[in-house]
PDB file of C-alpha atoms in Angstrom:
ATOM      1  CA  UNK A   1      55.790 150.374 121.459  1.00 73.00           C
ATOM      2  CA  UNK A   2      55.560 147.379 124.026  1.00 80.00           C
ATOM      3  CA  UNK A   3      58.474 148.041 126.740  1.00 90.00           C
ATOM      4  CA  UNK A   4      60.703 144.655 126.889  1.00 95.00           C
ATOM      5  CA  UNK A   5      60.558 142.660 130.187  1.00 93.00           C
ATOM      6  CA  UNK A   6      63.830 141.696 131.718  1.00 95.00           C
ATOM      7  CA  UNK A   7      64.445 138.137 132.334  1.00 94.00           C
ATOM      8  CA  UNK A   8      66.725 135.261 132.867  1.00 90.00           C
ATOM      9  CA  UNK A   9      66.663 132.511 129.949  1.00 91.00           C
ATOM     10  CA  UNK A  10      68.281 129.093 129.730  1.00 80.00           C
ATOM     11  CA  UNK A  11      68.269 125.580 131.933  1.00 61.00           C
ATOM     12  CA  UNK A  12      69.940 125.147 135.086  1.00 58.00           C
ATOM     13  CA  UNK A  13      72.601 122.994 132.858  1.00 54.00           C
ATOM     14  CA  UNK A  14      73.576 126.192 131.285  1.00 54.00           C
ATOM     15  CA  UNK A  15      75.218 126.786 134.506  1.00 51.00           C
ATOM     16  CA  UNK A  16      79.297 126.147 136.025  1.00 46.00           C
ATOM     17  CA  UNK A  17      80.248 124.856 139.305  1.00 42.00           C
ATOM     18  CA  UNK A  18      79.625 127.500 141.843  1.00 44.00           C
ATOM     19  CA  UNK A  19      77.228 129.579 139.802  1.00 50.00           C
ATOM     20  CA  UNK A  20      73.955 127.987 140.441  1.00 55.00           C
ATOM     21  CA  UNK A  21      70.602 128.450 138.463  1.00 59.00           C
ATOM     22  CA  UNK A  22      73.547 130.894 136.018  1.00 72.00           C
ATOM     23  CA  UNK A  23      71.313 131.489 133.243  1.00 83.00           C
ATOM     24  CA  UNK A  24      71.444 135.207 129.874  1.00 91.00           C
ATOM     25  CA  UNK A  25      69.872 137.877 130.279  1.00 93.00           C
ATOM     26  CA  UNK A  26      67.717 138.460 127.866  1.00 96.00           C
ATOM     27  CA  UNK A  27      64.454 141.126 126.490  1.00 98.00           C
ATOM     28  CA  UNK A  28      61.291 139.465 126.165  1.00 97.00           C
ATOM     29  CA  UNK A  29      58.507 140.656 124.482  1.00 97.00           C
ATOM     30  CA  UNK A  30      55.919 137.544 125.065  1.00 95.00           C
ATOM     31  CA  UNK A  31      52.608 137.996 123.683  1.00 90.00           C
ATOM     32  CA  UNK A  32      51.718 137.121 120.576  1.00 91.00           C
ATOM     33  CA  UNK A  33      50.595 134.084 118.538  1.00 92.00           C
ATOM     34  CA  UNK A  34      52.816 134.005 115.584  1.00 96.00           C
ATOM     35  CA  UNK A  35      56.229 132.589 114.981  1.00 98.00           C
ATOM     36  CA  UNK A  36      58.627 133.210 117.668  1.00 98.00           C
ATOM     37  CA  UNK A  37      61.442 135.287 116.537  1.00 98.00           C
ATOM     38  CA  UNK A  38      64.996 135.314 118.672  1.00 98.00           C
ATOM     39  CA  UNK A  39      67.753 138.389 118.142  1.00 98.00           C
ATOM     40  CA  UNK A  40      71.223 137.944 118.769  1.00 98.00           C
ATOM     41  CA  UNK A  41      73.815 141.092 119.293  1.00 98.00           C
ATOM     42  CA  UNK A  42      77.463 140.900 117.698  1.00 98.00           C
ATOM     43  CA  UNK A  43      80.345 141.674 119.311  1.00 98.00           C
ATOM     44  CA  UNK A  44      80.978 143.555 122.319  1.00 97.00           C
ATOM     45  CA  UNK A  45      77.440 144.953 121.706  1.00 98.00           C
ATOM     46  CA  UNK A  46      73.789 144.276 123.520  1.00 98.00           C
ATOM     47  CA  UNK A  47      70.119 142.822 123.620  1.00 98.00           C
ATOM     48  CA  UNK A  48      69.588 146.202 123.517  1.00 97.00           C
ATOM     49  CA  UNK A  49      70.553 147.255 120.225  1.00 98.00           C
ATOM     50  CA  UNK A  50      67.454 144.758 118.659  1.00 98.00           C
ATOM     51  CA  UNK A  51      64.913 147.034 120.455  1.00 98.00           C
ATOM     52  CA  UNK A  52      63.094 148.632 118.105  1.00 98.00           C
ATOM     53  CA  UNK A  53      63.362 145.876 115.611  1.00 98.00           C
ATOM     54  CA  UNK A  54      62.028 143.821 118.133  1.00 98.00           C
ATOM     55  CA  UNK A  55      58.928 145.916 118.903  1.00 97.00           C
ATOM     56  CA  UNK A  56      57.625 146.157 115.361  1.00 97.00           C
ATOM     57  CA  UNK A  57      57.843 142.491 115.389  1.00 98.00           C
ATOM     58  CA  UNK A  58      56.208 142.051 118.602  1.00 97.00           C
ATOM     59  CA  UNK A  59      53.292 145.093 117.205  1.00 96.00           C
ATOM     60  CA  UNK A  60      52.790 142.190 113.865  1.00 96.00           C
ATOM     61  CA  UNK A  61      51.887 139.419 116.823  1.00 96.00           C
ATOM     62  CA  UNK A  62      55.254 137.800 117.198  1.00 97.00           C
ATOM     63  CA  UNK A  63      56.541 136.510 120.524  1.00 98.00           C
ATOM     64  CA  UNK A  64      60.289 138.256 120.509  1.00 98.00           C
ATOM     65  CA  UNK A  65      63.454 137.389 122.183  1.00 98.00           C
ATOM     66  CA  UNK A  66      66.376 139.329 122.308  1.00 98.00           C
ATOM     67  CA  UNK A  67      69.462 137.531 124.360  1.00 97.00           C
ATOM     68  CA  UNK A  68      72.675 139.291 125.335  1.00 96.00           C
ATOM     69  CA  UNK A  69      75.027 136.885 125.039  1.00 96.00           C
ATOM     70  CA  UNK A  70      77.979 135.599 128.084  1.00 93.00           C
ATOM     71  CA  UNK A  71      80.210 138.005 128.950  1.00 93.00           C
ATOM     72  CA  UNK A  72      77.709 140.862 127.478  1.00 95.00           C
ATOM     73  CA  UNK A  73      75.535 143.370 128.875  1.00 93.00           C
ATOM     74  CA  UNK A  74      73.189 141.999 131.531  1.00 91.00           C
ATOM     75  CA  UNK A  75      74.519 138.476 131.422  1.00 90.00           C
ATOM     76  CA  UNK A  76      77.613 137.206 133.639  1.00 84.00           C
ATOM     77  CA  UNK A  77      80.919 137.065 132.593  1.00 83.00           C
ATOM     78  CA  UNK A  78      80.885 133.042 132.395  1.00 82.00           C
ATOM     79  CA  UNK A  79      83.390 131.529 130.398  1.00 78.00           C
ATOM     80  CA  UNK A  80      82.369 130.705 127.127  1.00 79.00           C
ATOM     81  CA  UNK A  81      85.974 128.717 126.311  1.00 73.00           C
ATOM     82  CA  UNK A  82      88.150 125.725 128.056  1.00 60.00           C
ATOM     83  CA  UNK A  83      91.728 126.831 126.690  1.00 56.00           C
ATOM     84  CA  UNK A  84      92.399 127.851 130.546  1.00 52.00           C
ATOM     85  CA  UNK A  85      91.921 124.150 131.657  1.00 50.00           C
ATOM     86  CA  UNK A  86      94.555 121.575 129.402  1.00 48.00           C
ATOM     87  CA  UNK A  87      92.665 118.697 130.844  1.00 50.00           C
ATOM     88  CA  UNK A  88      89.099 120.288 129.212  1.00 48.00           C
ATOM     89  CA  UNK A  89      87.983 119.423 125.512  1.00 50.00           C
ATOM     90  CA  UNK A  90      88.869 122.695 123.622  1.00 59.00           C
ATOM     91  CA  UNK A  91      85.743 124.866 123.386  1.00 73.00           C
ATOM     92  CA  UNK A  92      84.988 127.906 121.136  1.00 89.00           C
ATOM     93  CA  UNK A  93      83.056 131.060 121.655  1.00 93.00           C
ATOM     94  CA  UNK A  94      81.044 130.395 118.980  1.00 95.00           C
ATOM     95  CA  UNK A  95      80.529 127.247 119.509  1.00 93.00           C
ATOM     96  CA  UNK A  96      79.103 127.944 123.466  1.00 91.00           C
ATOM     97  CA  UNK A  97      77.024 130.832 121.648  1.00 94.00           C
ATOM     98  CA  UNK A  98      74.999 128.549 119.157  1.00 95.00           C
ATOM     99  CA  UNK A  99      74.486 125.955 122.005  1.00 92.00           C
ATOM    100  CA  UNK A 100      73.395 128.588 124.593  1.00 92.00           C
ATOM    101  CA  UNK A 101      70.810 129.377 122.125  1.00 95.00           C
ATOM    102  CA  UNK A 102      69.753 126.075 121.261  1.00 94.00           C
ATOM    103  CA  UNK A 103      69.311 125.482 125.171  1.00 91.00           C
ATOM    104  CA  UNK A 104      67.475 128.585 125.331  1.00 94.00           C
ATOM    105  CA  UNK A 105      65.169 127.350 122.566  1.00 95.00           C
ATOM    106  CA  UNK A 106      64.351 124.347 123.804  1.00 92.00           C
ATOM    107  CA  UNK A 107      63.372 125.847 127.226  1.00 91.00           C
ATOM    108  CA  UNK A 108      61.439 128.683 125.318  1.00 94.00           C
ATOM    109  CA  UNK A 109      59.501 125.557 123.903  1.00 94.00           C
ATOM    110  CA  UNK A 110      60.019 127.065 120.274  1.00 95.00           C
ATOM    111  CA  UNK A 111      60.333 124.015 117.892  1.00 92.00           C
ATOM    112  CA  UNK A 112      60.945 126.521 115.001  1.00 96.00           C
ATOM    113  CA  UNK A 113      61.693 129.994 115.615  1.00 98.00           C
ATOM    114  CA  UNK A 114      63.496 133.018 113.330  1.00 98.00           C
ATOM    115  CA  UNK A 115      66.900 133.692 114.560  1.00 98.00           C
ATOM    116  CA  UNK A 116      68.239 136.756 113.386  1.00 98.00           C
ATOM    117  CA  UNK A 117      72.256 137.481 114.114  1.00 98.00           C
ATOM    118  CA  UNK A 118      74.443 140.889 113.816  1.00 98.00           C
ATOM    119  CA  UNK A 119      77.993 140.919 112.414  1.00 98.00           C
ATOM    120  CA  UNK A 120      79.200 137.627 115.130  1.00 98.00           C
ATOM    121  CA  UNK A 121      75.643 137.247 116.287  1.00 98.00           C
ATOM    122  CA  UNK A 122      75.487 136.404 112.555  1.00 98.00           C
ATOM    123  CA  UNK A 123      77.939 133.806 112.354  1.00 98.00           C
ATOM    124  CA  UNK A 124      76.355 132.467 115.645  1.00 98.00           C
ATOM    125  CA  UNK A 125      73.472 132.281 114.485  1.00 98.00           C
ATOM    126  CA  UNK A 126      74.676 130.538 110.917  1.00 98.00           C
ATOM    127  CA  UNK A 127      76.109 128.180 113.495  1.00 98.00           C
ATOM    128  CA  UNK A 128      73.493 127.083 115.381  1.00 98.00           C
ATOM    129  CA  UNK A 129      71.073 126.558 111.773  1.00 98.00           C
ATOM    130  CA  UNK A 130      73.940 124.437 110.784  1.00 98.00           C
ATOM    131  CA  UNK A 131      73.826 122.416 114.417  1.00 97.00           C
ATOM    132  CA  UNK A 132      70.279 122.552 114.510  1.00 97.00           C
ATOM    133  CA  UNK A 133      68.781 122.655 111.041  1.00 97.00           C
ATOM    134  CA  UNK A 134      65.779 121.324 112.047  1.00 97.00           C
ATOM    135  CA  UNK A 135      65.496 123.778 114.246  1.00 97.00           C
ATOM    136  CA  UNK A 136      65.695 127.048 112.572  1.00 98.00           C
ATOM    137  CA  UNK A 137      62.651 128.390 110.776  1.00 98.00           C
ATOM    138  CA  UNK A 138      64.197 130.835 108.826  1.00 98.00           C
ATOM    139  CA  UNK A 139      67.874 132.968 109.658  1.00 98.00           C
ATOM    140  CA  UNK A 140      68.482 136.714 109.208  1.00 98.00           C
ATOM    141  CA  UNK A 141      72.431 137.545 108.768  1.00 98.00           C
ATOM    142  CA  UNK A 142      72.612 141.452 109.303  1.00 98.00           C
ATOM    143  CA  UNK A 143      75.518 142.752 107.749  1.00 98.00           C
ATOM    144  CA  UNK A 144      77.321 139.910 108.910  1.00 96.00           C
ATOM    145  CA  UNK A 145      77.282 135.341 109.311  1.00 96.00           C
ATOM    146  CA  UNK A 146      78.972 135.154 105.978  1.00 95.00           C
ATOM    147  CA  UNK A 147      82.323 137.284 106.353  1.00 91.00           C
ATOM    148  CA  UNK A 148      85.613 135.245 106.495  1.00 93.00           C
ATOM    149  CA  UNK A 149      87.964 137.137 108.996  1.00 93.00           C
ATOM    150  CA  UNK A 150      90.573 134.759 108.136  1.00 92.00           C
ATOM    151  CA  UNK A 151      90.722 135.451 104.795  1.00 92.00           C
ATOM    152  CA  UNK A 152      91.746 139.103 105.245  1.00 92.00           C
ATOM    153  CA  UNK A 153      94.194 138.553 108.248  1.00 94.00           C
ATOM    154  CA  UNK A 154      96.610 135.852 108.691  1.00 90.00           C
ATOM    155  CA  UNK A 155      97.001 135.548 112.553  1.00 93.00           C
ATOM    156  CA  UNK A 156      95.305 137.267 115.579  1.00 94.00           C
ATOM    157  CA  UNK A 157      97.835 140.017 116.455  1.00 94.00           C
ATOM    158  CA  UNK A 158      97.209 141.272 112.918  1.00 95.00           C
ATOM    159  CA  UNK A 159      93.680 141.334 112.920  1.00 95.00           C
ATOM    160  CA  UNK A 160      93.627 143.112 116.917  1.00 96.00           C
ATOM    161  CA  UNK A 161      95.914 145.814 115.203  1.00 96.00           C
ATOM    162  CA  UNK A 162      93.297 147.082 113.104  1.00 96.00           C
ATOM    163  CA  UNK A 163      90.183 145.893 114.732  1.00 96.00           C
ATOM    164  CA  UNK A 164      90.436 145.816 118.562  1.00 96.00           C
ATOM    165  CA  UNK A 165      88.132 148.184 120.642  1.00 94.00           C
ATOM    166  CA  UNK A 166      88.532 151.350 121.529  1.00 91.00           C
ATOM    167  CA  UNK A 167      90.057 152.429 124.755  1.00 90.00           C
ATOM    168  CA  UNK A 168      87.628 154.562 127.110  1.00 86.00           C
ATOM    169  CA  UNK A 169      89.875 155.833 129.880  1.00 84.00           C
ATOM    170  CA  UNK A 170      88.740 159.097 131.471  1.00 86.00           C
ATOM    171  CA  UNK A 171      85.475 158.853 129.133  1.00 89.00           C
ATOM    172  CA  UNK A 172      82.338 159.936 130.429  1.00 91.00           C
ATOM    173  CA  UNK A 173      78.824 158.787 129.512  1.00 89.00           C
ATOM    174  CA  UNK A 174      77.288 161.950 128.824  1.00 90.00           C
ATOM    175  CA  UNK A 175      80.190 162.820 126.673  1.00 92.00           C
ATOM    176  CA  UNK A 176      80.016 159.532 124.885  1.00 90.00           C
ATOM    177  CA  UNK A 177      76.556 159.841 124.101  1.00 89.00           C
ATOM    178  CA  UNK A 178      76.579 163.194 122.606  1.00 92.00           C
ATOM    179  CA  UNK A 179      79.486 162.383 120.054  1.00 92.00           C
ATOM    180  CA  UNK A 180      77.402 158.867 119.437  1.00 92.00           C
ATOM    181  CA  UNK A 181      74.331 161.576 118.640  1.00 93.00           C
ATOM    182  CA  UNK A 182      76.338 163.227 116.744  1.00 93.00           C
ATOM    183  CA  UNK A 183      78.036 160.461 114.424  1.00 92.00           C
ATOM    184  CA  UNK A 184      74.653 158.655 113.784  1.00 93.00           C
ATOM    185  CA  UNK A 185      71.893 161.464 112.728  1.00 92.00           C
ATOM    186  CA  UNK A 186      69.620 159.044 111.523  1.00 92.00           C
ATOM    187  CA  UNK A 187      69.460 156.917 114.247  1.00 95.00           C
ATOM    188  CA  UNK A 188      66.645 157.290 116.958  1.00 96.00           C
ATOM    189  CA  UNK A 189      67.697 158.410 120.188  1.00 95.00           C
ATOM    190  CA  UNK A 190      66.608 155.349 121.826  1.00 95.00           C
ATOM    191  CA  UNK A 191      69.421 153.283 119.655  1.00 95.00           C
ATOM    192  CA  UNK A 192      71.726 156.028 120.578  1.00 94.00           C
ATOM    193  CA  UNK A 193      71.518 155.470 124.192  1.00 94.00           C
ATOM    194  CA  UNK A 194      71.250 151.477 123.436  1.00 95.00           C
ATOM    195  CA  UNK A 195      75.148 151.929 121.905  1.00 94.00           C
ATOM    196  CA  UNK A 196      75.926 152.808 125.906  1.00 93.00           C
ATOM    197  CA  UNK A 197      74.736 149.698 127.144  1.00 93.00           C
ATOM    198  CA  UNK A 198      77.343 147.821 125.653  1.00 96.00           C
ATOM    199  CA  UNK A 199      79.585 149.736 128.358  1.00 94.00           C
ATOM    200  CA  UNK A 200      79.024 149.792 132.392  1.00 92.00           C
ATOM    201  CA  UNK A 201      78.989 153.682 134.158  1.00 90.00           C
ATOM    202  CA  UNK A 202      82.119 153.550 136.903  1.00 90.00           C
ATOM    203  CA  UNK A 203      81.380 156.050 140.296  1.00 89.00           C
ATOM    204  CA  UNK A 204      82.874 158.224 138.829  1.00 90.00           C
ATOM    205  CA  UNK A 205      80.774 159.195 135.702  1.00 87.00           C
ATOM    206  CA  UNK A 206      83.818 157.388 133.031  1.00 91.00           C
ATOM    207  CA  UNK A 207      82.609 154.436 131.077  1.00 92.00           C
ATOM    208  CA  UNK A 208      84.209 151.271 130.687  1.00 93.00           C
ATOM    209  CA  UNK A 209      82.683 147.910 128.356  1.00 95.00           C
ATOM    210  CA  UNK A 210      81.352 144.972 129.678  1.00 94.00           C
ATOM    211  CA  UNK A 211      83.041 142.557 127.595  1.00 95.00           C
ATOM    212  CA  UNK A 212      86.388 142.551 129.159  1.00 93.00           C
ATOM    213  CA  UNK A 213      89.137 143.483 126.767  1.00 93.00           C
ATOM    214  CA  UNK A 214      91.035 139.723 126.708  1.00 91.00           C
ATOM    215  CA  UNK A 215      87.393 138.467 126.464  1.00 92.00           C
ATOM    216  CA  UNK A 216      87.171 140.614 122.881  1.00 94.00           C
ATOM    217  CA  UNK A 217      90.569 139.271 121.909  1.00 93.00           C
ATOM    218  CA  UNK A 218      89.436 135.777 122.362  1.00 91.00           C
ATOM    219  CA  UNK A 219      86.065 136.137 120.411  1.00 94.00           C
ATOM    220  CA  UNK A 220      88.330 137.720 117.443  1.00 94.00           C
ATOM    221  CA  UNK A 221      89.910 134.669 117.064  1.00 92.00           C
ATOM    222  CA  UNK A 222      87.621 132.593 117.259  1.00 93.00           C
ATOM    223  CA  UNK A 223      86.008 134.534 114.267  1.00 94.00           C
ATOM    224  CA  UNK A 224      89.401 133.899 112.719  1.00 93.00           C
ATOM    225  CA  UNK A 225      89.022 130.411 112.908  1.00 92.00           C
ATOM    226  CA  UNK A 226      84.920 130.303 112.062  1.00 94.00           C
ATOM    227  CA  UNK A 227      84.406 129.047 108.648  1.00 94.00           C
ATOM    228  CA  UNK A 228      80.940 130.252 107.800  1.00 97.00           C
ATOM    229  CA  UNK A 229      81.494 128.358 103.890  1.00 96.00           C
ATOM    230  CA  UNK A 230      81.734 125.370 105.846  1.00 96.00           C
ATOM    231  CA  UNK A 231      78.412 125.390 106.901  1.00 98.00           C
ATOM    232  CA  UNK A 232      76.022 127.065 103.952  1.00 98.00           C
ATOM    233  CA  UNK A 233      75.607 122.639 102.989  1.00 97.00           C
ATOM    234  CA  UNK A 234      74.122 121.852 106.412  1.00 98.00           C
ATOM    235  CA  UNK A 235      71.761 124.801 106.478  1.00 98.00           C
ATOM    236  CA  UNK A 236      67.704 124.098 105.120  1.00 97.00           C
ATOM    237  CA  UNK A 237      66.185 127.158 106.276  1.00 98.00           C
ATOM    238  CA  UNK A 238      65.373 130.013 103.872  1.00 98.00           C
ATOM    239  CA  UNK A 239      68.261 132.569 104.432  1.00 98.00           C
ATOM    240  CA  UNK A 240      68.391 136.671 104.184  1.00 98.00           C
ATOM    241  CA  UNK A 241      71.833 138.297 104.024  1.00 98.00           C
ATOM    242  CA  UNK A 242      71.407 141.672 104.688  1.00 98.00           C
ATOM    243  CA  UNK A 243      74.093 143.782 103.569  1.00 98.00           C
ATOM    244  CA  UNK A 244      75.085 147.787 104.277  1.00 97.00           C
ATOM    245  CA  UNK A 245      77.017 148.557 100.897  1.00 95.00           C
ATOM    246  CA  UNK A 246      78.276 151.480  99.650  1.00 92.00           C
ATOM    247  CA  UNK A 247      80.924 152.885  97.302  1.00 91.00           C
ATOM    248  CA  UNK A 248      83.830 151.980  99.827  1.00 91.00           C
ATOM    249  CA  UNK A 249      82.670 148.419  99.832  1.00 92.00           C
ATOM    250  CA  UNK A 250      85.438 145.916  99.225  1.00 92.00           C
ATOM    251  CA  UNK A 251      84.987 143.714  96.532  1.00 93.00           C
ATOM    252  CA  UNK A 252      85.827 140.709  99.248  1.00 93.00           C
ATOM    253  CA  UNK A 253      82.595 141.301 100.857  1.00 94.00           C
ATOM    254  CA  UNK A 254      80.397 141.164  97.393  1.00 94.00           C
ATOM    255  CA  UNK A 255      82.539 137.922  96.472  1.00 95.00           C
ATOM    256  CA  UNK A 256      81.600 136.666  99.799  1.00 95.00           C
ATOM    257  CA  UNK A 257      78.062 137.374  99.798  1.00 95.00           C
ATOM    258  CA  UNK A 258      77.595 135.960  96.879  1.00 95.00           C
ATOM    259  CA  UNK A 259      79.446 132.446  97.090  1.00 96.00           C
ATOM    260  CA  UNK A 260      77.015 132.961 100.194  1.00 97.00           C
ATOM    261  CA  UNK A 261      74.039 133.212  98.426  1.00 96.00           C
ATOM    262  CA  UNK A 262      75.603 130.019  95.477  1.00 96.00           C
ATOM    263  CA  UNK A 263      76.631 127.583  98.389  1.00 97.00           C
ATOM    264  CA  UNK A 264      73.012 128.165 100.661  1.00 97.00           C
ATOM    265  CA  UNK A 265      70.089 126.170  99.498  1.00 95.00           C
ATOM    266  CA  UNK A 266      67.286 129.225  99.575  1.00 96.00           C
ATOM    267  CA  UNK A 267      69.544 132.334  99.877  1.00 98.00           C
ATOM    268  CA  UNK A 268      68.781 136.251  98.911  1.00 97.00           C
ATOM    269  CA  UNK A 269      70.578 139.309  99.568  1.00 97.00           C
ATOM    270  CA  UNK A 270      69.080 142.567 100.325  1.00 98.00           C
ATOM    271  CA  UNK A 271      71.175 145.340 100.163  1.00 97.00           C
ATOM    272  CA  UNK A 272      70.599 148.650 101.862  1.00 97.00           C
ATOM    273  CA  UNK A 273      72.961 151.283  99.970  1.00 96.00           C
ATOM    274  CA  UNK A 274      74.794 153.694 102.344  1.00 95.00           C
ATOM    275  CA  UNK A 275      73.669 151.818 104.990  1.00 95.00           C
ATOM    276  CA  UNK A 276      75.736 151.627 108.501  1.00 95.00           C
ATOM    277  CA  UNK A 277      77.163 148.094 110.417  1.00 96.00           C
ATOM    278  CA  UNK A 278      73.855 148.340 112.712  1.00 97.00           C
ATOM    279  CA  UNK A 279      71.567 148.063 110.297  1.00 98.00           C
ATOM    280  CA  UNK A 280      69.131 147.062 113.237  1.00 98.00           C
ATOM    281  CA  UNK A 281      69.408 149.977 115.118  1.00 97.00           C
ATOM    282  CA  UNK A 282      69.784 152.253 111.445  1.00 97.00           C
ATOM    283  CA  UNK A 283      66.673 151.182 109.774  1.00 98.00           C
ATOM    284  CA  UNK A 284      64.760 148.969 112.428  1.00 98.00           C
ATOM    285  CA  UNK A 285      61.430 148.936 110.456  1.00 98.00           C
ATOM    286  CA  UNK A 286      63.071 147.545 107.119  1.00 98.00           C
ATOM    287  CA  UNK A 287      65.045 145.027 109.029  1.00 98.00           C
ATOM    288  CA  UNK A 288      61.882 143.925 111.349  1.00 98.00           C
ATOM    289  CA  UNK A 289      59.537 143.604 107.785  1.00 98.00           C
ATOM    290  CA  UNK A 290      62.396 141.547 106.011  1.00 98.00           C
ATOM    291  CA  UNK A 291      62.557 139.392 109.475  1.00 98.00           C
ATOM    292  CA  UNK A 292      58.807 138.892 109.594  1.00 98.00           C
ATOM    293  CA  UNK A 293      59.293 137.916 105.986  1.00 97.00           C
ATOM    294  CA  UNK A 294      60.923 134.385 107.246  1.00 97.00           C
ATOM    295  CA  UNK A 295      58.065 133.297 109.469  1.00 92.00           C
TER     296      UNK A 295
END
């Protein structure tokens, strides 16, 4: 497949006081004549993680863009919230997310692209279709855009109890990789080593992420706060929910997936039984034909 190149996306307005022509890293896969297709990471993860995906799309003639987004992987740590400032109009994560993206569309030149968004990257991506609907061609939620956070914890300390990241202290890469080999045996080994590039290598061989840990607390709650329900009215795109499922499943996230699929205007949900979180990196083919399904 068609190696990515590495650039920097979004207008110099993008950019904060001292931080000039600050703009996301992002994959690019260029060529191509058909409908331009942009990828968006979740939380704490990586551009890299839509690479495969990405290059069947960009092998069926579609211009692919795969954004890590602030505070992730090759893009800078800018803020992405005002709370600091109690002069500042209160911003969200989110929020900055979908309108980074919308800037970055507009200086693509795509006038209606496929954005497809992992667990946050989903509800990101929900966001900016309901900011933009006339903007959005068609939106891919994998395994995530349509969960409710708030509905299974009450406050922010509860939900960092059970879902804050791990701690990597005195990890090393090479050991990290191997037990990542080991705990996903049907994933390439390309996705594999695109897991570590959610984390930065120290001197010293240990591993540490890039999103810094306050950083992940903050993005939390602000998917504590994201309604996605309160959007499905102001989306007009065609819509896929894809969902890994599995005898464990809740019954929260079928009831949520399919007020989902009631409350959207042109909704479906494809399920892929036993399958993991990262669907994208899992089963990149089936997630890059259901993608190339929207255009």
């Amino acid at each position: 497949m068609q190696s990515p190149e590495l650039v920097t996306v979004g207008p110099k307005e993008l950019g904060f006081q001292g931080l000039d022509n600050w703009g996301l890293g992002a994959r690019s896969w260029p060529a191509g004549s058909g409908r331009p297709v942009l990828l968006v990471h979740g939380l704490a993860a990586n551009a890299r993680l839509w690479d495969e995906v990405a290059g069947h799309l960009s092998a069926a003639g579609h211009p692919v863009l795969a954004v890590d987004l602030r505070g992730h992987g090759s893009s800078a740590a800018v803020p992405d919230t005002d709370t600091d400032d109690p002069d500042a109009p209160a911003k969200d994560p989110t929020h900055t997310a979908a309108s980074d993206l919308a800037a970055v569309c507009d200086e693509q030149g795509w006038a209606a692209p496929v954005v497809a968004g992992h667990a946050w990257g989903g509800n990101v991506a929900l966001q900016l279709a309901a900011d933009r609907p006339a903007l959005v061609h068609g939106l891919a939620l994998v395994d995530g855009g349509w969960l409710h956070l708030g509905d299974q914890w009450p406050n922010l300390d509860d939900a960092w109890g059970v879902l804050a990241p791990p701690q990597f202290d005195g990890i090393t890469a090479e050991l990290l990789w191997s037990s990542l080999r080991a705990g996903h045996p049907g994933w390439s080994d390309d996705a594999v080593s695109a897991v570590l590039g959610n984390l930065q290598e120290r001197d010293d061989g240990t591993v540490t992420p890039w999103l810094e840990r306050d950083r992940h607390r903050g993005i939390l709650g602000s998917m504590l706060r994201h309604k996605p329900r309160a959007l499905y009215a102001l989306v007009r795109c065609p819509v896929l929910l894809l969902a890994a499922v599995g005898p464990s499943t809740p019954p929260r996230k079928r009831e949520q997936l399919a007020k989902a699929v009631a409350a959207l205007r042109n909704a479906e949900v494809v399920e892929f039984p036993g399958g993991d979180h990262d669907l994208h990196a899992q089963q990149p083919e089936r997630v890059a034909e259901l993608i190339a399904g929207l255009t």
